[in-house]
XYZ file of C-alpha atoms in Angstrom:
491
model
C 8.946 -18.581 8.767
C 10.055 -15.177 10.037
C 7.364 -12.726 11.079
C 8.588 -9.179 10.692
C 8.763 -6.970 13.737
C 7.966 -3.302 14.172
C 10.560 -0.751 15.231
C 9.095 1.265 18.091
C 10.804 3.268 20.834
C 14.236 2.383 19.453
C 13.690 -1.389 19.613
C 12.458 -4.235 17.444
C 9.068 -5.094 18.825
C 6.591 -7.884 17.901
C 3.265 -6.657 16.569
C 0.204 -6.825 18.809
C -1.606 -8.333 15.828
C -1.596 -12.092 15.414
C -2.708 -11.853 11.764
C -0.107 -12.070 9.076
C 0.180 -12.154 5.269
C 2.967 -13.540 3.084
C 5.648 -11.497 1.445
C 6.176 -13.144 -1.942
C 8.993 -12.846 -4.457
C 7.035 -11.976 -7.695
C 9.550 -13.708 -9.882
C 9.780 -17.034 -8.090
C 6.661 -17.108 -5.800
C 8.984 -17.897 -2.955
C 7.599 -16.744 0.388
C 10.285 -14.514 1.846
C 8.697 -13.727 5.276
C 5.385 -12.896 6.872
C 4.253 -9.371 7.863
C 1.738 -8.339 10.507
C -1.656 -7.346 9.140
C -5.143 -6.749 10.465
C -6.855 -4.951 13.298
C -4.184 -5.415 15.953
C -1.886 -3.118 14.027
C -3.931 -0.085 15.285
C -2.425 -0.673 18.703
C 1.035 -0.647 17.165
C 0.374 2.798 15.761
C -0.695 3.998 19.231
C 2.536 2.729 20.740
C 4.698 4.267 18.002
C 2.987 7.660 18.234
C 3.267 7.777 21.997
C 6.960 7.098 21.751
C 7.358 9.587 18.862
C 5.577 12.321 20.733
C 8.019 11.984 23.639
C 11.013 11.910 21.323
C 9.759 15.015 19.479
C 9.865 17.127 22.688
C 13.620 16.395 22.943
C 14.534 16.401 19.322
C 12.823 19.714 18.455
C 15.139 21.561 20.844
C 18.261 20.121 19.201
C 20.022 22.719 16.993
C 19.393 22.176 13.311
C 23.088 21.916 12.547
C 23.313 18.966 14.900
C 20.118 17.407 13.550
C 21.486 17.135 10.054
C 24.655 15.310 11.290
C 22.619 12.191 11.700
C 21.664 12.380 8.016
C 25.267 12.391 6.985
C 25.709 9.148 8.874
C 22.599 7.663 7.263
C 23.785 8.665 3.852
C 27.095 6.796 4.451
C 25.291 3.673 5.666
C 23.044 3.699 2.610
C 25.999 4.067 0.257
C 28.001 1.349 1.941
C 25.075 -1.095 1.714
C 23.775 -0.304 -1.742
C 24.355 -3.787 -3.059
C 22.575 -5.434 -0.119
C 19.616 -3.096 -0.374
C 19.400 -3.462 -4.162
C 19.165 -7.277 -3.853
C 16.353 -7.009 -1.262
C 14.437 -4.552 -3.424
C 14.728 -6.839 -6.441
C 13.602 -9.893 -4.493
C 10.539 -8.356 -3.014
C 9.393 -5.910 -5.709
C 10.556 -7.680 -8.926
C 12.406 -4.777 -10.543
C 15.818 -5.297 -12.078
C 19.003 -4.977 -10.009
C 20.029 -1.881 -12.000
C 16.681 -0.259 -11.355
C 17.033 -1.024 -7.653
C 20.465 0.602 -7.515
C 19.084 3.659 -9.265
C 16.270 3.832 -6.742
C 18.623 3.809 -3.812
C 20.653 6.554 -5.394
C 17.529 8.759 -5.597
C 16.924 8.105 -1.957
C 20.444 9.149 -1.119
C 20.046 12.350 -3.135
C 17.140 13.384 -0.920
C 19.273 12.862 2.187
C 21.900 15.046 0.629
C 19.417 17.873 -0.076
C 17.930 17.554 3.365
C 21.401 18.159 4.822
C 20.936 21.698 3.608
C 17.986 22.229 6.001
C 19.947 24.900 8.069
C 19.622 27.084 5.056
C 16.377 25.783 3.561
C 14.344 26.441 6.763
C 15.805 29.883 7.383
C 13.297 32.599 8.290
C 12.988 36.292 7.416
C 13.618 39.444 9.432
C 12.648 43.110 8.685
C 14.226 45.564 11.136
C 12.222 48.710 11.863
C 9.019 47.575 10.300
C 7.852 50.600 12.175
C 10.122 52.832 14.229
C 11.709 50.738 16.901
C 9.699 47.669 15.985
C 11.242 44.520 14.350
C 9.352 41.738 12.732
C 10.540 38.193 11.934
C 9.184 34.952 10.563
C 10.631 31.683 11.786
C 9.870 28.030 10.918
C 9.235 25.504 13.665
C 8.483 21.695 13.430
C 4.896 20.603 13.489
C 5.279 17.518 15.781
C 4.669 13.887 14.758
C 4.336 13.128 11.085
C 3.779 9.824 9.186
C 4.147 8.451 5.705
C 2.239 5.641 3.918
C 4.177 4.267 0.940
C 3.518 2.012 -2.098
C 5.098 -1.268 -3.325
C 6.819 0.056 -6.463
C 9.669 1.998 -4.797
C 10.405 0.343 -1.477
C 13.244 2.699 -0.560
C 13.035 5.910 -2.572
C 9.583 7.246 -1.819
C 10.091 7.144 1.981
C 13.004 9.473 1.509
C 10.901 12.078 -0.260
C 9.749 12.744 3.259
C 11.743 11.185 6.119
C 15.026 13.176 5.966
C 13.214 16.503 5.718
C 10.886 15.621 8.583
C 13.599 14.797 11.036
C 16.016 17.531 9.824
C 13.317 20.140 10.564
C 12.848 18.681 14.093
C 9.882 16.369 13.826
C 9.311 12.724 14.791
C 8.335 10.337 12.005
C 6.359 7.089 11.615
C 6.795 4.929 8.490
C 4.082 2.542 7.301
C 5.643 0.695 4.346
C 3.602 -1.324 1.867
C 2.770 -4.763 3.180
C 3.915 -6.176 -0.169
C 7.530 -4.935 0.126
C 8.393 -4.153 3.812
C 11.816 -5.950 3.898
C 13.703 -3.067 2.341
C 12.647 -0.670 5.112
C 13.449 -3.310 7.667
C 17.038 -3.179 6.403
C 17.121 0.595 6.316
C 15.837 0.713 9.905
C 18.885 -1.332 10.906
C 20.885 1.669 9.798
C 18.536 4.094 11.514
C 19.085 2.114 14.718
C 22.710 3.106 14.555
C 21.964 6.869 14.494
C 22.414 9.101 17.517
C 18.731 10.090 17.823
C 16.216 9.895 20.696
C 14.418 6.561 21.043
C 11.087 6.672 19.221
C 12.031 9.611 16.938
C 11.646 7.340 13.844
C 9.348 4.329 13.943
C 8.417 1.539 11.525
C 4.918 -0.060 11.839
C 3.594 -2.748 9.550
C 0.022 -3.324 8.471
C -2.705 -2.619 5.937
C -5.803 -0.473 5.909
C -6.351 -0.745 9.671
C -2.966 0.788 10.364
C -3.575 3.424 7.685
C -6.869 4.473 9.258
C -5.170 4.509 12.678
C -2.680 7.039 11.268
C -5.373 9.151 9.691
C -7.406 9.242 12.875
C -4.710 9.666 15.481
C -4.971 13.136 17.017
C -1.190 13.424 17.714
C -0.190 12.885 14.135
C -0.121 16.273 12.504
C 0.880 15.499 8.902
C 0.586 12.554 6.548
C 2.466 11.858 3.301
C 1.144 9.276 0.821
C 2.009 7.836 -2.644
C -0.279 5.382 -4.399
C -3.346 5.081 -6.606
C -5.685 7.981 -7.137
C -8.733 6.408 -5.391
C -6.625 5.697 -2.270
C -4.949 9.135 -2.478
C -8.363 10.793 -2.549
C -9.413 8.732 0.513
C -6.164 9.558 2.386
C -6.548 13.242 1.670
C -10.266 13.423 2.533
C -10.017 11.472 5.796
C -6.722 13.062 6.845
C -7.842 16.619 6.320
C -11.218 15.876 7.963
C -9.197 14.971 11.032
C -7.260 18.261 10.883
C -4.039 17.025 9.346
C -1.786 18.356 6.715
C -1.826 15.826 3.798
C 0.185 15.455 0.651
C -1.265 12.603 -1.408
C 0.331 11.596 -4.719
C -2.038 9.619 -6.929
C -1.949 7.734 -10.188
C -1.135 8.813 -13.700
C -1.707 8.280 -17.412
C 1.361 9.880 -18.922
C 1.250 11.034 -22.542
C 4.364 11.405 -24.808
C 4.162 13.447 -28.002
C 6.615 12.853 -30.856
C 6.819 15.663 -33.455
C 8.032 15.025 -37.013
C 11.378 16.842 -36.344
C 12.308 14.530 -33.432
C 15.382 12.273 -33.493
C 13.626 8.986 -34.134
C 16.466 6.685 -32.963
C 16.989 8.612 -29.736
C 13.317 9.070 -29.072
C 12.254 5.491 -29.484
C 15.063 4.200 -27.191
C 14.207 6.689 -24.456
C 10.459 6.054 -24.802
C 10.868 2.284 -24.570
C 12.838 2.714 -21.289
C 10.087 5.006 -20.008
C 7.216 2.659 -20.873
C 8.791 -0.601 -19.736
C 11.146 0.413 -16.946
C 10.027 -1.129 -13.594
C 7.655 -3.204 -15.716
C 5.543 -0.009 -16.199
C 4.818 0.028 -12.456
C 5.754 3.640 -11.750
C 3.737 6.892 -11.715
C 6.036 8.454 -14.263
C 5.925 5.667 -16.822
C 4.960 6.753 -20.319
C 1.791 5.055 -21.342
C 0.243 6.847 -24.356
C 2.534 7.558 -27.245
C 1.202 10.195 -29.685
C 2.758 10.484 -33.127
C 2.121 13.677 -35.003
C 1.657 14.242 -38.777
C 3.138 11.796 -41.264
C 5.841 9.942 -39.304
C 3.437 7.432 -37.713
C 4.676 4.412 -39.721
C 8.384 5.308 -39.142
C 7.837 5.705 -35.338
C 5.754 2.562 -35.091
C 8.335 0.459 -36.871
C 11.156 1.900 -34.817
C 9.379 1.350 -31.505
C 8.465 -2.198 -32.476
C 12.042 -3.094 -33.347
C 13.354 -1.429 -30.074
C 10.757 -2.988 -27.776
C 10.794 -6.546 -29.126
C 14.520 -6.840 -28.303
C 13.962 -6.183 -24.602
C 14.632 -9.142 -22.263
C 12.208 -10.093 -19.550
C 13.290 -12.229 -16.560
C 14.405 -12.409 -12.963
C 15.791 -9.034 -11.900
C 18.952 -10.429 -10.271
C 20.083 -11.623 -13.760
C 22.099 -8.538 -14.852
C 21.244 -9.126 -18.528
C 17.513 -8.685 -17.954
C 15.778 -5.426 -19.024
C 12.419 -5.940 -17.223
C 11.226 -7.982 -14.281
C 7.753 -9.267 -13.322
C 4.752 -7.294 -12.056
C 4.128 -7.389 -8.380
C 1.345 -9.949 -7.906
C -0.697 -12.559 -9.877
C -3.675 -10.331 -9.379
C -1.813 -7.392 -11.037
C -0.880 -9.614 -13.949
C -4.530 -10.670 -14.379
C -5.674 -7.081 -14.222
C -3.217 -5.973 -16.869
C -3.958 -8.849 -19.257
C -7.638 -8.053 -18.827
C -7.092 -4.404 -19.736
C -5.105 -5.476 -22.852
C -8.018 -7.683 -23.964
C -10.456 -4.786 -23.206
C -8.473 -2.503 -25.466
C -8.561 -5.090 -28.243
C -12.340 -5.534 -27.715
C -12.658 -1.726 -28.039
C -10.999 -1.724 -31.414
C -7.239 -1.512 -30.730
C -4.853 -3.503 -32.824
C -2.150 -5.451 -30.965
C 1.288 -5.043 -32.490
C 3.215 -6.847 -29.826
C 1.457 -9.271 -27.399
C 3.191 -9.905 -24.096
C 0.489 -11.811 -22.347
C 1.906 -15.306 -22.778
C 5.363 -14.703 -21.338
C 7.069 -17.750 -19.920
C 10.543 -17.444 -18.389
C 12.608 -20.612 -18.226
C 13.146 -21.557 -14.575
C 10.588 -18.980 -13.365
C 7.389 -20.293 -14.882
C 5.422 -19.374 -11.765
C 6.499 -15.768 -11.858
C 4.245 -12.831 -12.609
C 5.822 -12.155 -15.959
C 4.476 -10.103 -18.901
C 6.493 -9.285 -21.894
C 6.338 -5.722 -23.424
C 3.039 -5.089 -25.172
C 2.101 -2.479 -27.842
C -1.475 -1.527 -28.716
C -2.123 0.603 -31.849
C -5.131 2.844 -32.504
C -6.586 2.650 -28.967
C -10.060 4.195 -29.127
C -10.013 7.745 -27.821
C -13.573 7.542 -26.485
C -13.128 4.278 -24.531
C -12.094 3.357 -21.032
C -8.580 2.095 -21.773
C -7.249 5.419 -23.036
C -8.072 7.001 -19.582
C -7.219 4.031 -17.331
C -3.895 3.742 -15.549
C -2.735 0.268 -16.600
C 0.399 0.201 -14.325
C 2.051 -2.452 -16.418
C 4.306 -2.872 -19.498
C 1.725 -1.663 -22.036
C 2.196 1.016 -24.630
C -0.778 2.569 -26.332
C 0.108 4.111 -29.680
C -2.149 6.734 -31.254
C -1.809 9.501 -33.897
C -2.765 13.136 -34.078
C -2.801 15.587 -37.071
C -0.772 18.352 -35.374
C 0.572 19.686 -32.100
C -2.682 21.578 -31.450
C -4.615 18.292 -31.422
C -1.935 16.595 -29.342
C -2.061 19.306 -26.668
C -5.822 19.191 -26.595
C -5.655 15.451 -25.981
C -2.921 15.800 -23.352
C -4.964 18.362 -21.429
C -8.252 16.407 -21.635
C -7.186 13.701 -19.266
C -8.086 13.502 -15.571
C -4.461 12.928 -14.549
C -1.646 15.485 -14.610
C 1.497 13.837 -13.369
C 3.723 14.029 -16.452
C 3.696 14.990 -20.094
C 6.596 14.686 -22.486
C 7.485 16.061 -25.985
C 10.175 14.876 -28.343
C 11.184 17.594 -30.858
C 13.976 19.556 -32.364
C 12.018 22.783 -32.203
C 12.711 25.147 -29.321
C 9.519 27.071 -30.134
C 7.316 23.944 -29.915
C 9.167 22.832 -26.767
C 8.534 26.235 -25.105
C 4.864 26.074 -26.062
C 4.464 22.590 -24.786
C 6.034 23.236 -21.412
C 3.875 26.261 -21.024
C 0.540 24.834 -22.138
C 0.621 21.152 -21.080
C -1.458 20.557 -17.990
C 0.941 18.414 -15.962
C 3.164 18.997 -13.007
C 6.218 17.334 -14.468
C 7.243 18.142 -18.070
C 9.870 16.379 -20.156
C 11.434 17.809 -23.277
C 13.311 14.967 -25.102
C 13.084 13.222 -21.767
C 11.072 10.027 -21.241
C 10.850 10.041 -17.420
C 10.579 13.576 -16.083
C 11.485 12.647 -12.537
C 12.472 15.800 -10.573
C 15.863 15.776 -8.833
C 15.664 15.973 -5.060
C 16.154 19.764 -5.089
C 12.747 20.144 -6.804
C 9.232 19.115 -5.743
C 7.717 15.924 -7.181
C 4.891 17.853 -8.760
C 1.578 16.460 -9.826
C -1.647 18.126 -10.999
C -5.344 17.260 -11.223
C -6.200 13.735 -10.031
C -2.508 12.888 -9.711
C -2.074 14.857 -6.544
C -4.167 16.077 -3.587
C -2.693 18.787 -1.384
C -0.672 21.906 -1.790
C 2.948 20.986 -1.041
C 4.723 18.064 -2.685
C 7.512 15.814 -1.516
C 11.205 16.634 -1.868
C 13.222 19.849 -1.627
C 11.798 23.169 -0.370
C 8.237 21.903 -0.578
C 9.046 19.146 1.967
C 10.743 21.700 4.243
C 7.582 23.882 4.135
C 5.260 20.860 4.640
C 7.075 19.709 7.781
C 7.272 23.158 9.393
C 4.882 25.877 10.451
C 5.590 29.553 10.332
C 5.553 31.808 13.315
C 5.684 35.587 13.025
C 7.154 37.626 15.942
C 6.741 41.403 16.180
C 8.842 42.941 19.018
C 9.599 46.327 20.449
C 11.812 47.121 23.434
C 10.622 49.745 25.980
C 13.581 52.106 25.590
C 12.927 52.538 21.835
C 9.319 53.811 21.230
C 7.704 54.440 17.947
C 7.639 58.031 16.982
C 6.252 60.007 14.095
C 8.746 61.652 11.769
């Protein structure tokens, strides 16, 4: 069985760790490969950072217009190999082939935006700030940066950070999820073809030991992370305690409000895609659906009819709407939370716990589930399920709905379905979340905008993507200068 290698100093290198874990196809339980894991991976981080530090000294002096040329080449390679990448993503993460293609497109869009770095990282100048004195602000790279990424988007999330980091002149170390490292292995075959210094971009496998090595390494100046809120809080606390810049995206519990004037047919179709896309394993999945006023029965019936027609199965089957969840442990956790909701008083309208897919009986499959009247004062209404489960509740009016939306610990996304411009404007202004959708089920920002998150959904100041990423990977320097033959004088 193949043991995956690291990519360090421009070469594929065996890990110093002898411990490995299996990479498992969640639909078939086939072991795809083995990945290094355990304490030895700390040494791998040291090797990668030493190489990255040397490469940074060379790369930071390369003109920005030349730096972005390698991104154009990477974009082409990603586009040319979309089908190959999509198949790998589906095999190791379980999502459908169409979802995998969409993920790759989102990664490519970030490369495209990062190609605008010559403009995005431009500084400011004021001539004659005082007589004969000019002042300017420039942006310079910070050094070596690293990212730690989750299983649910094996390609996209790395590209919230990587293209911006290298376009602004930094070196970069990638630590992919040990559950889905094969996608980045393929992408690093493309990176190997780029005209960049050896060691500028590294790939290092591992688990918590490699994560801690990143957080503690004195040469790494910035860390980007996406994952659950408890881990995001840990990453942020430990990283900042070691003097690093940290952007740590956490979990979510995303509410969707449906007002009586919403288009029912459109809303239910969009909401079903939001709740059950990627089997609910994304931080922008809708999870709590709030009907308002007297249309509860109509919405409930429409959602039920829409959701029950969705097809679960192996993601490489192009007719499938939803794949498996990532591990047997995740499946057990989700089914346990469904039962907990029932025990707390919820009514189950659609039960997806006994899914069995012909030919894939060992897969981690769940069918779409709908719970009605989830208790507002119990654990389930606040817990991130991270699976294909919809909680359906009802409020009297938009005031109560907004109060509920803003009462949660998370603040990743909130959406409203309505035909009223006034209510839409109020909601986008008053809802306490970083990403707002109006008649949108997944308010995922395009690459030009930051992937915002509030409250326990984000720790840090600058988010991934766009201008925020440019600012995160650069530091400002202010220069005040005067030349001897022009002295300040009083007018």
